[in-house]
Coordinates of C-alpha atoms in Angstrom, one line a residue:
M1 CA 0.0 0.0 0.0
S2 CA 1.5 3.3 -1.2
Q3 CA 1.9 6.3 1.2
V4 CA 1.6 10.0 0.3
S5 CA 4.8 11.9 1.2
P6 CA 4.8 15.2 3.1
R7 CA 6.0 16.9 -0.1
Q8 CA 3.1 15.6 -2.1
D9 CA 0.7 16.7 0.7
S10 CA 2.2 20.2 0.5
N11 CA 1.9 20.3 -3.3
N12 CA -1.7 19.2 -3.0
D13 CA -2.4 21.9 -0.5
Q14 CA -0.9 24.5 -2.8
R15 CA -2.9 23.3 -5.7
M16 CA -6.0 23.4 -3.6
A17 CA -5.3 26.9 -2.4
R18 CA -4.7 28.1 -6.0
A19 CA -7.9 26.5 -7.1
L20 CA -9.8 28.2 -4.3
Q21 CA -8.3 31.6 -5.2
A22 CA -9.2 31.0 -8.9
I23 CA -12.8 30.2 -7.9
E24 CA -13.0 33.3 -5.7
K25 CA -11.7 35.5 -8.5
L26 CA -14.3 34.0 -10.9
Q27 CA -17.0 34.5 -8.3
A28 CA -16.0 38.1 -7.8
K29 CA -16.0 38.7 -11.6
L30 CA -19.5 37.1 -11.8
V31 CA -20.8 39.3 -9.0
A32 CA -19.3 42.4 -10.7
S33 CA -20.7 41.4 -14.1
E34 CA -24.2 40.8 -12.6
S35 CA -24.0 44.1 -10.6
A36 CA -23.0 46.0 -13.7
K37 CA -26.1 44.8 -15.5
T38 CA -28.3 46.4 -12.9
E39 CA -26.2 49.4 -11.9
P40 CA -28.4 52.5 -11.4
I41 CA -28.1 55.2 -14.0
A42 CA -27.7 58.7 -12.8
I43 CA -29.5 61.6 -14.5
V44 CA -27.0 64.5 -14.2
G45 CA -28.5 67.0 -16.6
L46 CA -31.7 67.8 -18.4
G47 CA -33.1 70.3 -20.9
C48 CA -36.6 70.8 -22.4
R49 CA -38.8 73.0 -24.5
F50 CA -42.4 72.1 -23.9
P51 CA -45.7 74.0 -24.5
G52 CA -45.7 77.0 -22.1
A53 CA -42.3 76.2 -20.7
D54 CA -38.9 77.2 -22.1
G55 CA -36.6 75.2 -19.8
P56 CA -36.8 73.0 -16.6
E57 CA -37.5 75.9 -14.2
A58 CA -40.4 77.2 -16.3
F59 CA -41.7 73.7 -16.7
W60 CA -41.8 73.1 -13.0
Q61 CA -43.6 76.4 -12.4
L62 CA -46.2 75.4 -15.1
L63 CA -46.7 72.0 -13.4
A64 CA -46.8 73.3 -9.8
E65 CA -49.3 76.1 -10.7
G66 CA -51.5 73.6 -12.6
Q67 CA -51.3 75.6 -15.8
D68 CA -53.0 74.4 -19.0
A69 CA -50.6 75.1 -21.9
V70 CA -53.0 74.1 -24.7
T71 CA -53.6 77.0 -27.0
P72 CA -55.2 77.7 -30.4
V73 CA -53.2 76.4 -33.4
P74 CA -50.6 79.1 -34.3
A75 CA -51.1 80.8 -37.6
D76 CA -47.6 79.7 -38.8
R77 CA -48.9 76.1 -38.8
W78 CA -52.2 76.2 -40.7
D79 CA -55.5 78.1 -40.8
A80 CA -57.3 76.4 -37.9
D81 CA -60.6 78.0 -38.8
A82 CA -60.4 76.8 -42.4
Y83 CA -59.8 73.2 -41.3
Y84 CA -62.2 73.1 -38.4
D85 CA -65.5 71.2 -38.4
P86 CA -67.3 69.9 -35.2
N87 CA -68.1 66.7 -37.1
P88 CA -65.0 64.4 -37.1
D89 CA -66.2 62.5 -40.1
T90 CA -66.3 65.6 -42.4
P91 CA -63.7 65.0 -45.2
G92 CA -60.5 67.1 -44.9
K93 CA -61.5 68.7 -41.6
I94 CA -60.3 68.6 -38.0
V95 CA -62.6 68.4 -35.0
T96 CA -60.5 70.8 -32.9
R97 CA -58.7 74.1 -33.2
Q98 CA -56.4 73.5 -30.2
G99 CA -53.1 71.9 -29.4
G100 CA -49.9 72.2 -27.3
F101 CA -47.3 74.2 -29.2
V102 CA -43.8 75.5 -28.7
D103 CA -42.9 79.0 -29.8
Y104 CA -40.1 80.2 -32.1
L105 CA -40.7 77.7 -34.9
K106 CA -38.4 79.5 -37.4
D107 CA -35.8 80.7 -34.9
F108 CA -32.5 78.8 -35.1
D109 CA -28.9 79.9 -34.5
A110 CA -27.4 78.0 -37.4
P111 CA -23.9 79.6 -37.2
F112 CA -23.7 78.5 -33.6
F113 CA -23.7 74.9 -34.7
G114 CA -21.6 75.5 -37.8
I115 CA -24.5 75.1 -40.2
S116 CA -24.8 77.4 -43.3
P117 CA -28.1 79.3 -43.8
R118 CA -28.7 77.4 -47.0
E119 CA -28.4 74.0 -45.3
A120 CA -30.5 75.3 -42.4
A121 CA -33.4 76.0 -44.7
S122 CA -33.7 72.3 -45.5
L123 CA -33.2 71.3 -41.9
D124 CA -36.2 69.7 -40.1
P125 CA -37.2 71.9 -37.2
Q126 CA -37.1 68.7 -35.1
Q127 CA -33.3 68.5 -35.8
R128 CA -32.9 72.1 -34.9
L129 CA -34.7 71.7 -31.6
M130 CA -32.8 68.6 -30.7
L131 CA -29.5 70.4 -31.2
E132 CA -30.4 73.3 -29.0
V133 CA -32.0 71.3 -26.2
S134 CA -29.2 68.8 -26.1
W135 CA -26.7 71.6 -25.7
E136 CA -28.8 73.1 -22.9
A137 CA -29.1 69.7 -21.2
M138 CA -25.3 69.2 -21.2
E139 CA -24.6 72.7 -19.8
H140 CA -27.4 72.1 -17.2
G141 CA -25.4 69.1 -16.0
G142 CA -22.1 71.0 -16.0
L143 CA -20.7 69.1 -19.0
V144 CA -19.1 71.5 -21.4
P145 CA -19.7 69.9 -24.8
A146 CA -16.3 70.8 -26.2
R147 CA -14.6 68.7 -23.5
W148 CA -16.5 65.6 -24.6
A149 CA -15.5 65.7 -28.2
K150 CA -13.9 62.6 -29.6
R151 CA -15.2 60.6 -26.6
P152 CA -17.8 57.8 -26.5
V153 CA -20.9 59.8 -25.8
G154 CA -24.0 58.0 -26.9
V155 CA -27.0 59.7 -28.5
F156 CA -30.5 58.1 -28.4
V157 CA -33.3 60.1 -29.9
G158 CA -37.1 59.3 -30.2
S159 CA -38.7 60.8 -33.3
S160 CA -41.6 59.8 -35.5
S161 CA -43.2 62.6 -37.4
H162 CA -42.0 63.9 -40.8
D163 CA -44.1 67.0 -41.5
Y164 CA -41.2 69.1 -42.8
S165 CA -40.1 66.4 -45.2
Q166 CA -43.5 66.3 -46.7
H167 CA -43.5 70.1 -47.0
L168 CA -40.2 70.1 -48.8
S169 CA -41.2 67.3 -51.1
N170 CA -44.2 69.2 -52.3
R171 CA -41.9 71.7 -54.0
S172 CA -41.1 71.4 -57.7
A173 CA -38.3 69.0 -58.6
D174 CA -35.9 71.8 -59.6
E175 CA -36.1 73.3 -56.0
I176 CA -34.7 70.1 -54.4
D177 CA -31.3 70.9 -53.0
A178 CA -28.4 68.8 -51.7
Y179 CA -29.6 68.9 -48.1
L180 CA -33.1 67.4 -48.4
A181 CA -32.1 63.9 -47.3
T182 CA -29.7 64.8 -44.5
G183 CA -32.0 67.6 -43.3
N184 CA -35.0 65.3 -42.9
A185 CA -33.9 61.7 -42.4
H186 CA -34.8 60.5 -38.9
S187 CA -31.4 58.9 -38.5
V188 CA -29.6 62.2 -38.9
A189 CA -31.5 63.7 -35.9
A190 CA -29.0 61.7 -33.8
G191 CA -26.2 61.5 -36.3
R192 CA -26.0 65.3 -36.7
L193 CA -25.8 65.8 -33.0
S194 CA -23.0 63.4 -32.7
Y195 CA -21.2 64.9 -35.7
T196 CA -21.6 68.5 -34.5
L197 CA -20.3 67.9 -31.0
G198 CA -17.8 65.2 -32.0
F199 CA -19.3 62.3 -30.0
T200 CA -18.2 58.8 -31.0
G201 CA -20.6 56.6 -29.0
P202 CA -23.7 54.8 -30.3
S203 CA -26.0 57.2 -32.2
L204 CA -29.5 56.2 -33.2
V205 CA -33.1 57.2 -33.7
V206 CA -36.0 55.2 -32.3
D207 CA -39.5 55.3 -33.8
T208 CA -42.0 53.3 -31.8
A209 CA -44.6 56.1 -32.2
C210 CA -45.7 57.5 -28.8
S211 CA -43.3 55.4 -26.7
S212 CA -40.2 56.5 -28.8
S213 CA -38.5 58.7 -26.2
L214 CA -38.9 56.3 -23.3
V215 CA -37.6 53.4 -25.4
A216 CA -34.6 55.7 -26.2
V217 CA -34.0 56.2 -22.5
H218 CA -34.2 52.4 -22.0
L219 CA -31.6 51.8 -24.8
A220 CA -29.3 54.5 -23.5
C221 CA -29.3 52.9 -20.0
Q222 CA -28.5 49.5 -21.5
S223 CA -25.7 51.0 -23.6
L224 CA -24.1 52.6 -20.5
R225 CA -24.3 49.3 -18.5
N226 CA -22.7 47.5 -21.5
Q227 CA -19.8 50.0 -21.4
E228 CA -20.5 51.2 -24.9
C229 CA -20.4 54.8 -23.8
E230 CA -19.3 57.0 -21.0
V231 CA -22.2 59.4 -21.1
A232 CA -25.5 59.2 -23.0
L233 CA -28.0 61.8 -24.2
A234 CA -31.5 60.4 -24.4
G235 CA -34.8 62.0 -25.3
G236 CA -37.3 62.8 -27.9
V237 CA -38.6 65.5 -30.2
N238 CA -41.9 66.3 -32.0
R239 CA -42.9 69.2 -34.1
I240 CA -46.4 69.7 -35.6
L241 CA -46.2 71.7 -38.9
A242 CA -49.0 70.5 -41.1
P243 CA -52.7 69.5 -40.7
E244 CA -52.6 66.1 -42.4
F245 CA -52.0 63.9 -39.4
S246 CA -54.5 65.9 -37.4
I247 CA -57.1 65.2 -40.1
N248 CA -56.2 61.5 -39.9
F249 CA -56.5 61.4 -36.1
S250 CA -59.8 63.3 -36.3
K251 CA -61.2 60.7 -38.7
A252 CA -60.1 57.9 -36.3
H253 CA -62.0 59.8 -33.5
M254 CA -58.8 60.0 -31.5
L255 CA -58.8 63.8 -30.9
A256 CA -60.7 65.6 -28.1
P257 CA -62.9 68.3 -29.6
D258 CA -62.0 70.8 -26.8
G259 CA -58.3 70.0 -27.2
R260 CA -57.8 68.7 -23.7
C261 CA -56.6 65.4 -22.4
K262 CA -59.2 64.7 -19.7
T263 CA -57.3 61.6 -18.4
F264 CA -59.2 59.3 -16.0
D265 CA -62.3 61.7 -16.2
A266 CA -65.8 60.7 -17.2
A267 CA -65.5 63.4 -20.0
A268 CA -62.5 61.7 -21.5
D269 CA -63.1 61.8 -25.3
G270 CA -59.6 61.8 -26.9
F271 CA -56.2 63.5 -26.7
S272 CA -54.8 66.8 -27.7
R273 CA -51.8 66.8 -30.0
G274 CA -48.7 68.5 -28.7
E275 CA -45.1 69.2 -29.6
G276 CA -41.8 69.7 -27.8
C277 CA -38.4 68.3 -27.0
G278 CA -36.8 66.8 -23.8
V279 CA -33.3 65.5 -23.2
V280 CA -31.6 63.9 -20.2
V281 CA -27.9 63.4 -19.7
L282 CA -27.1 60.0 -18.2
K283 CA -24.0 58.4 -16.6
R284 CA -23.4 55.2 -14.7
L285 CA -23.9 56.0 -11.0
S286 CA -20.4 54.9 -10.0
D287 CA -19.0 57.3 -12.6
A288 CA -21.3 60.2 -11.6
V289 CA -20.2 59.8 -7.9
E290 CA -16.5 59.5 -8.7
Q291 CA -16.6 62.6 -11.0
G292 CA -18.6 64.7 -8.5
D293 CA -21.7 65.3 -10.7
S294 CA -24.8 66.8 -9.3
I295 CA -27.3 63.8 -9.5
L296 CA -30.9 64.8 -10.1
A297 CA -32.4 61.3 -9.9
L298 CA -31.6 57.7 -10.7
V299 CA -33.0 55.3 -13.3
R300 CA -33.3 52.1 -11.3
G301 CA -35.0 49.8 -13.9
S302 CA -36.6 49.9 -17.3
A303 CA -38.2 47.5 -19.7
V304 CA -39.7 47.4 -23.2
N305 CA -42.2 44.9 -24.7
Q306 CA -44.9 44.5 -27.4
D307 CA -48.7 44.0 -27.3
G308 CA -48.5 41.3 -30.0
R309 CA -51.8 40.2 -31.3
S310 CA -54.6 42.0 -29.5
S311 CA -58.1 43.2 -30.4
G312 CA -56.7 45.8 -32.8
L313 CA -53.4 47.2 -34.0
T314 CA -53.8 50.5 -32.0
V315 CA -55.8 49.1 -29.1
P316 CA -53.9 48.9 -25.8
N317 CA -53.2 45.5 -24.3
G318 CA -53.7 45.3 -20.5
P319 CA -51.7 42.1 -19.9
S320 CA -48.7 43.5 -21.8
Q321 CA -48.8 46.7 -19.8
Q322 CA -48.8 44.6 -16.6
A323 CA -45.9 42.6 -17.9
V324 CA -43.7 45.6 -18.8
I325 CA -44.1 47.2 -15.4
R326 CA -43.2 43.9 -13.7
Q327 CA -40.2 43.5 -15.9
A328 CA -39.0 47.0 -15.0
L329 CA -39.4 46.2 -11.3
T330 CA -37.4 43.0 -11.7
A331 CA -34.7 44.9 -13.7
G332 CA -34.3 47.4 -10.9
K333 CA -34.5 44.7 -8.1
L334 CA -37.5 46.5 -6.7
V335 CA -40.9 45.4 -5.4
P336 CA -44.3 47.0 -5.9
E337 CA -44.4 48.2 -2.3
Q338 CA -41.6 50.7 -3.0
I339 CA -43.4 52.6 -5.7
D340 CA -45.1 55.8 -4.6
Y341 CA -46.3 57.3 -7.9
I342 CA -47.0 56.4 -11.5
E343 CA -46.7 59.0 -14.3
A344 CA -49.3 57.4 -16.5
H345 CA -49.4 57.2 -20.3
G346 CA -52.9 58.6 -19.8
T347 CA -54.0 59.8 -23.2
G348 CA -57.5 60.6 -22.0
T349 CA -59.5 58.1 -24.1
A350 CA -62.6 56.2 -22.9
L351 CA -61.0 52.9 -23.9
G352 CA -57.3 53.4 -23.0
D353 CA -57.6 54.9 -19.6
P354 CA -59.6 52.0 -18.0
I355 CA -57.2 49.5 -19.5
E356 CA -54.2 51.3 -18.1
V357 CA -55.7 51.7 -14.6
G358 CA -56.8 48.1 -14.6
A359 CA -53.3 47.0 -15.4
L360 CA -51.9 49.1 -12.6
G361 CA -54.4 47.7 -10.2
A362 CA -53.4 44.1 -11.2
V363 CA -49.7 44.9 -10.5
F364 CA -50.1 46.9 -7.3
A365 CA -53.3 45.3 -5.8
D366 CA -51.4 43.5 -3.0
S367 CA -48.9 46.2 -2.2
H368 CA -51.2 49.3 -1.9
S369 CA -54.6 50.0 -0.4
R370 CA -57.2 52.6 -0.2
Q371 CA -55.4 53.9 2.9
N372 CA -52.0 53.7 1.2
P373 CA -52.9 54.3 -2.5
L374 CA -50.7 54.4 -5.5
K375 CA -50.7 58.0 -6.7
L376 CA -51.4 58.7 -10.4
G377 CA -51.0 61.7 -12.8
S378 CA -50.4 62.5 -16.4
V379 CA -48.5 65.5 -17.8
K380 CA -50.6 65.2 -21.0
T381 CA -53.3 67.1 -19.1
N382 CA -50.9 70.1 -19.0
V383 CA -49.3 70.1 -22.4
G384 CA -51.2 67.6 -24.6
H385 CA -49.8 64.4 -26.0
L386 CA -46.3 65.1 -27.3
E387 CA -46.3 61.8 -29.3
A388 CA -42.6 60.8 -29.8
A389 CA -41.6 63.2 -27.0
A390 CA -44.4 62.2 -24.6
G391 CA -42.4 59.8 -22.5
I392 CA -39.5 62.1 -21.9
A393 CA -41.9 64.9 -20.8
G394 CA -43.4 62.5 -18.2
L395 CA -39.9 61.5 -17.0
I396 CA -38.7 65.1 -16.6
K397 CA -41.9 65.9 -14.7
V398 CA -41.1 63.1 -12.2
V399 CA -37.4 64.2 -11.9
L400 CA -38.5 67.7 -11.1
S401 CA -41.1 66.5 -8.7
M402 CA -38.5 64.4 -6.8
Q403 CA -36.2 67.4 -6.6
Q404 CA -39.1 69.6 -5.2
E405 CA -40.5 66.8 -3.1
M406 CA -43.9 67.6 -4.4
L407 CA -46.5 66.1 -6.7
P408 CA -48.1 68.6 -9.1
P409 CA -51.8 68.5 -9.9
H410 CA -53.3 66.4 -12.6
L411 CA -55.7 68.7 -14.5
H412 CA -59.2 68.3 -15.9
F413 CA -60.2 65.7 -13.3
Q414 CA -63.7 66.6 -12.3
Q415 CA -65.8 63.4 -12.4
P416 CA -63.9 60.1 -12.1
S417 CA -64.5 57.8 -15.2
P418 CA -67.4 55.4 -14.6
H419 CA -65.5 52.8 -16.7
I420 CA -62.8 52.5 -13.9
N421 CA -63.6 50.6 -10.8
W422 CA -62.3 53.1 -8.3
E423 CA -63.8 51.4 -5.3
T424 CA -61.7 48.3 -5.6
L425 CA -58.5 49.7 -7.1
P426 CA -55.8 51.0 -4.8
V427 CA -55.1 54.1 -6.8
Q428 CA -55.6 57.9 -6.3
V429 CA -55.4 60.7 -8.9
V430 CA -53.3 63.6 -7.6
D431 CA -55.7 66.5 -8.3
R432 CA -53.9 69.2 -6.3
L433 CA -50.3 70.2 -5.5
S434 CA -49.2 67.8 -2.7
D435 CA -46.2 67.1 -0.6
W436 CA -44.4 64.0 -1.7
T437 CA -43.8 62.6 1.8
L438 CA -41.7 59.5 2.7
E439 CA -43.8 56.8 4.3
N440 CA -43.1 53.6 6.1
E441 CA -39.5 54.5 6.9
K442 CA -38.5 54.8 3.2
N443 CA -35.2 56.5 2.4
S444 CA -36.0 57.3 -1.2
R445 CA -38.9 58.2 -3.4
F446 CA -39.7 55.8 -6.3
A447 CA -41.9 56.4 -9.3
G448 CA -42.7 54.6 -12.5
V449 CA -43.2 56.3 -15.9
S450 CA -45.3 54.6 -18.6
S451 CA -45.4 55.2 -22.3
F452 CA -47.3 53.1 -24.8
G453 CA -47.0 53.5 -28.5
F454 CA -49.9 52.9 -30.9
S455 CA -47.4 50.7 -32.7
G456 CA -47.9 48.3 -29.8
T457 CA -44.5 48.9 -28.2
N458 CA -44.7 49.6 -24.5
A459 CA -42.0 51.1 -22.2
H460 CA -41.8 51.6 -18.5
V461 CA -39.0 53.3 -16.5
I462 CA -38.6 53.4 -12.7
L463 CA -36.9 56.4 -11.1
E464 CA -35.5 56.8 -7.7
S465 CA -34.8 60.2 -6.0
A466 CA -31.2 61.3 -5.9
P467 CA -28.9 59.9 -3.2
A468 CA -28.8 62.1 -0.1
T469 CA -25.1 61.5 0.5
V470 CA -22.5 63.9 -0.8
P471 CA -20.6 62.4 -3.8
K472 CA -17.1 61.4 -3.0
D473 CA -14.1 63.0 -4.7
S474 CA -16.4 66.0 -5.7
P475 CA -14.5 69.2 -6.4
E476 CA -13.9 71.3 -3.3
T477 CA -16.6 73.9 -2.9
P478 CA -15.0 77.4 -3.1
P479 CA -15.0 79.2 0.2
E480 CA -17.4 82.0 0.9
T481 CA -15.3 85.2 1.3
D482 CA -15.8 89.0 1.6
Q483 CA -13.7 89.5 -1.5
S484 CA -15.0 90.3 -4.9
H485 CA -15.9 87.5 -7.3
L486 CA -15.7 87.3 -11.1
L487 CA -18.8 86.4 -13.1
T488 CA -18.0 85.5 -16.7
L489 CA -20.7 85.2 -19.4
S490 CA -20.0 84.6 -23.1
A491 CA -21.7 83.9 -26.4
K492 CA -21.0 83.7 -30.1
D493 CA -22.5 87.1 -30.9
P494 CA -23.6 90.2 -29.1
E495 CA -27.4 89.5 -29.3
A496 CA -26.8 86.0 -27.8
L497 CA -24.8 87.5 -25.0
K498 CA -27.7 89.9 -24.2
A499 CA -30.1 87.0 -24.2
L500 CA -27.9 85.1 -21.8
A501 CA -27.7 88.1 -19.5
E502 CA -31.5 88.3 -19.5
R503 CA -31.8 84.7 -18.5
Y504 CA -29.4 85.3 -15.6
V505 CA -31.4 88.3 -14.4
K506 CA -34.6 86.1 -14.4
Q507 CA -32.8 83.3 -12.6
L508 CA -31.4 85.6 -10.0
G509 CA -34.9 86.7 -9.2
R510 CA -35.9 83.2 -8.0
T511 CA -32.7 81.7 -6.6
D512 CA -31.0 81.7 -3.2
T513 CA -27.6 80.4 -4.5
R514 CA -24.4 81.7 -3.1
I515 CA -22.5 84.2 -5.3
V516 CA -19.4 82.1 -5.1
D517 CA -21.3 79.1 -6.5
L518 CA -22.9 81.1 -9.3
C519 CA -19.5 82.4 -10.4
W520 CA -17.8 79.0 -10.1
S521 CA -20.5 77.3 -12.2
A522 CA -20.4 80.0 -14.9
W523 CA -16.7 79.7 -15.3
T524 CA -16.3 75.9 -15.1
S525 CA -19.6 74.5 -16.4
R526 CA -20.3 76.6 -19.4
S527 CA -18.7 76.9 -22.8
H528 CA -16.5 80.0 -23.4
H529 CA -17.2 81.9 -26.6
P530 CA -15.7 85.0 -28.3
Y531 CA -18.1 87.7 -27.0
R532 CA -17.5 88.0 -23.3
L533 CA -18.9 89.9 -20.3
A534 CA -17.0 89.8 -17.0
I535 CA -18.4 91.4 -13.8
T536 CA -16.6 91.8 -10.5
T537 CA -19.1 91.7 -7.7
D538 CA -19.6 90.8 -4.1
S539 CA -23.4 89.9 -4.0
L540 CA -26.2 88.5 -6.1
A541 CA -28.0 91.9 -5.9
D542 CA -25.0 93.6 -7.4
V543 CA -24.8 91.1 -10.2
S544 CA -28.5 91.7 -11.1
T545 CA -28.0 95.5 -11.0
Q546 CA -24.9 95.3 -13.2
L547 CA -26.5 93.0 -15.7
K548 CA -29.6 95.3 -15.9
H549 CA -27.3 98.2 -16.6
F550 CA -25.6 96.2 -19.3
L551 CA -28.9 95.3 -20.9
Q552 CA -30.1 98.9 -20.7
G553 CA -27.1 100.1 -22.6
S554 CA -25.6 102.2 -19.9
S555 CA -22.4 100.2 -20.2
Q556 CA -20.9 98.3 -23.1
V557 CA -18.8 95.2 -23.6
K558 CA -15.5 96.6 -24.8
R559 CA -11.8 96.2 -24.3
T560 CA -10.7 98.3 -21.4
K561 CA -8.6 98.2 -18.3
P562 CA -10.4 95.8 -16.0
R563 CA -11.1 96.0 -12.3
R564 CA -9.2 93.1 -10.9
P565 CA -10.7 91.1 -8.0
K566 CA -8.4 89.6 -5.4
I567 CA -10.3 86.3 -5.7
A568 CA -11.3 84.7 -9.0
F569 CA -11.5 81.4 -10.9
L570 CA -8.8 80.0 -13.1
F571 CA -9.4 77.2 -15.6
T572 CA -6.2 75.3 -16.5
G573 CA -5.6 72.1 -18.4
Q574 CA -5.8 70.2 -15.1
G575 CA -9.3 71.5 -14.3
A576 CA -10.9 74.3 -12.3
Q577 CA -9.1 75.9 -9.4
Y578 CA -10.2 78.6 -7.0
V579 CA -7.2 80.9 -6.8
D580 CA -5.9 84.2 -5.4
M581 CA -5.7 86.6 -8.3
G582 CA -3.3 89.4 -8.5
R583 CA -1.5 91.4 -11.3
Q584 CA 1.1 88.6 -11.8
L585 CA -1.6 86.0 -12.5
Y586 CA -3.5 88.3 -14.8
E587 CA -0.4 88.9 -16.9
R588 CA 0.6 85.2 -16.9
E589 CA -2.7 83.5 -17.9
P590 CA -3.9 84.4 -21.5
I591 CA -7.5 83.0 -21.1
F592 CA -8.0 85.2 -18.0
R593 CA -6.6 88.2 -19.8
Q594 CA -8.9 87.6 -22.8
T595 CA -11.9 87.5 -20.5
L596 CA -11.0 90.4 -18.2
D597 CA -10.1 92.6 -21.1
C598 CA -13.8 92.4 -22.2
C599 CA -15.2 93.3 -18.8
E600 CA -17.4 96.2 -18.0
A601 CA -15.8 99.6 -17.8

């Protein structure tokens, strides 16, 4: 009988130890891989142009005040009176004169984006709006676009209408120019943005009709988790330029004669068409924390599915709506009990509303009750149905609500729909501005956003309020001092500089930010352009006064000997620094000298 030597025992022990180490490494990799698949995605910036709201601050004011932004069809779209007829079956007519519209249809700063006037003439207004709002979203998040050029930034756009293409195609053949295709192809709505800003990540346009923008957000989150991009822009855009589709929807009895989405109400009789654009800037949570970003909210889970065969191509499918919500909960490792609020698709139709509320009741029946109801609302009651941009409008509404810790009122809810069994369903429509309180020892607010396309594609995204902890490795906040500070504003032309100054004056009237934070953000988080205004100041009130003097023409932007503050900001290749500034620094740093030489006399 053979015996095992001590040396063999030792070798066996070493092999066993190495095997255990290898197994532990494989297990760690597996855990990391699984964790990456479900990592929360941080929303670090957002931009929007919606009916009645030119930016996030104005949008929240509209929501909180319960404003109805639906208006008569503007004259630059079509003659609403000529196309109107109260009978939806009248050939060539529309049953309503109302809709949700965004101003400044023809305004576009083409040179700002390096686009010639000739090319801009063939550029779909949807592409124009997407360029502008994406830029605003990045600066809102403190991401200077130029610093992200040649980096893997992904662009995911929801878009479905093509009114401008039809308009241009109606011209005579000899009027067709070289820009018709690139100016109007849906794919270029994303490709042009990537090209203009130099982004090299995935770039695509999604068309699933009304769910397009929320599907775009879902795909952007997946791309980030798959390490395909460092940052992603996701959103949607819709412009209503011509009457043809309104005629079509009128014939299909989809439009509300009064132009209002009366979602969940007994008077629900169709939706109101609306337009707009919304964009969110997304990062992996770990990256956002490490880089010191301001986190507005988190995307915890999302899902997309299809109705398949149902009772009709455009008829909602309740079981599929239930399934997509459950899939999103699973993706976010959440349970129904954690959800406080649902931003509903809520078009305001007698058929769609009961199906959607019934699906919500099936998912949340065991987790909520009449005493602890699931809160409901729909932004469509404020701005109309923005079609391809509808989902992103609802998502931005929820992000702003989480920041404000309030739920805005759902409009046009007078008499609950008799087709919804309110007595047995654990839901409650938020019909007044309400505090969004944390209950049952919750540490976060959770909400779901639904968007269902008449193509049959459904999307659901679950948001969580931003973490309360201070991000690690965030840039050191500049100290508050009694010294003067330097506020730098810049633009690509004088008129744009005045418009920027006007926006600062408006913002200063409703902010309580520190002067040091205002100056820090203006210097480090905005792009620097040739026309510059620099103001030395020691208070917000003084900033407002000096900007008003500048706008009134009592002072000019010109090269002159600047007043030099003792404290100012310096941007170097290594990043932003808060520095002591004297004559020597002024002489040594060209970028400072260029800015200060353009300051107020």
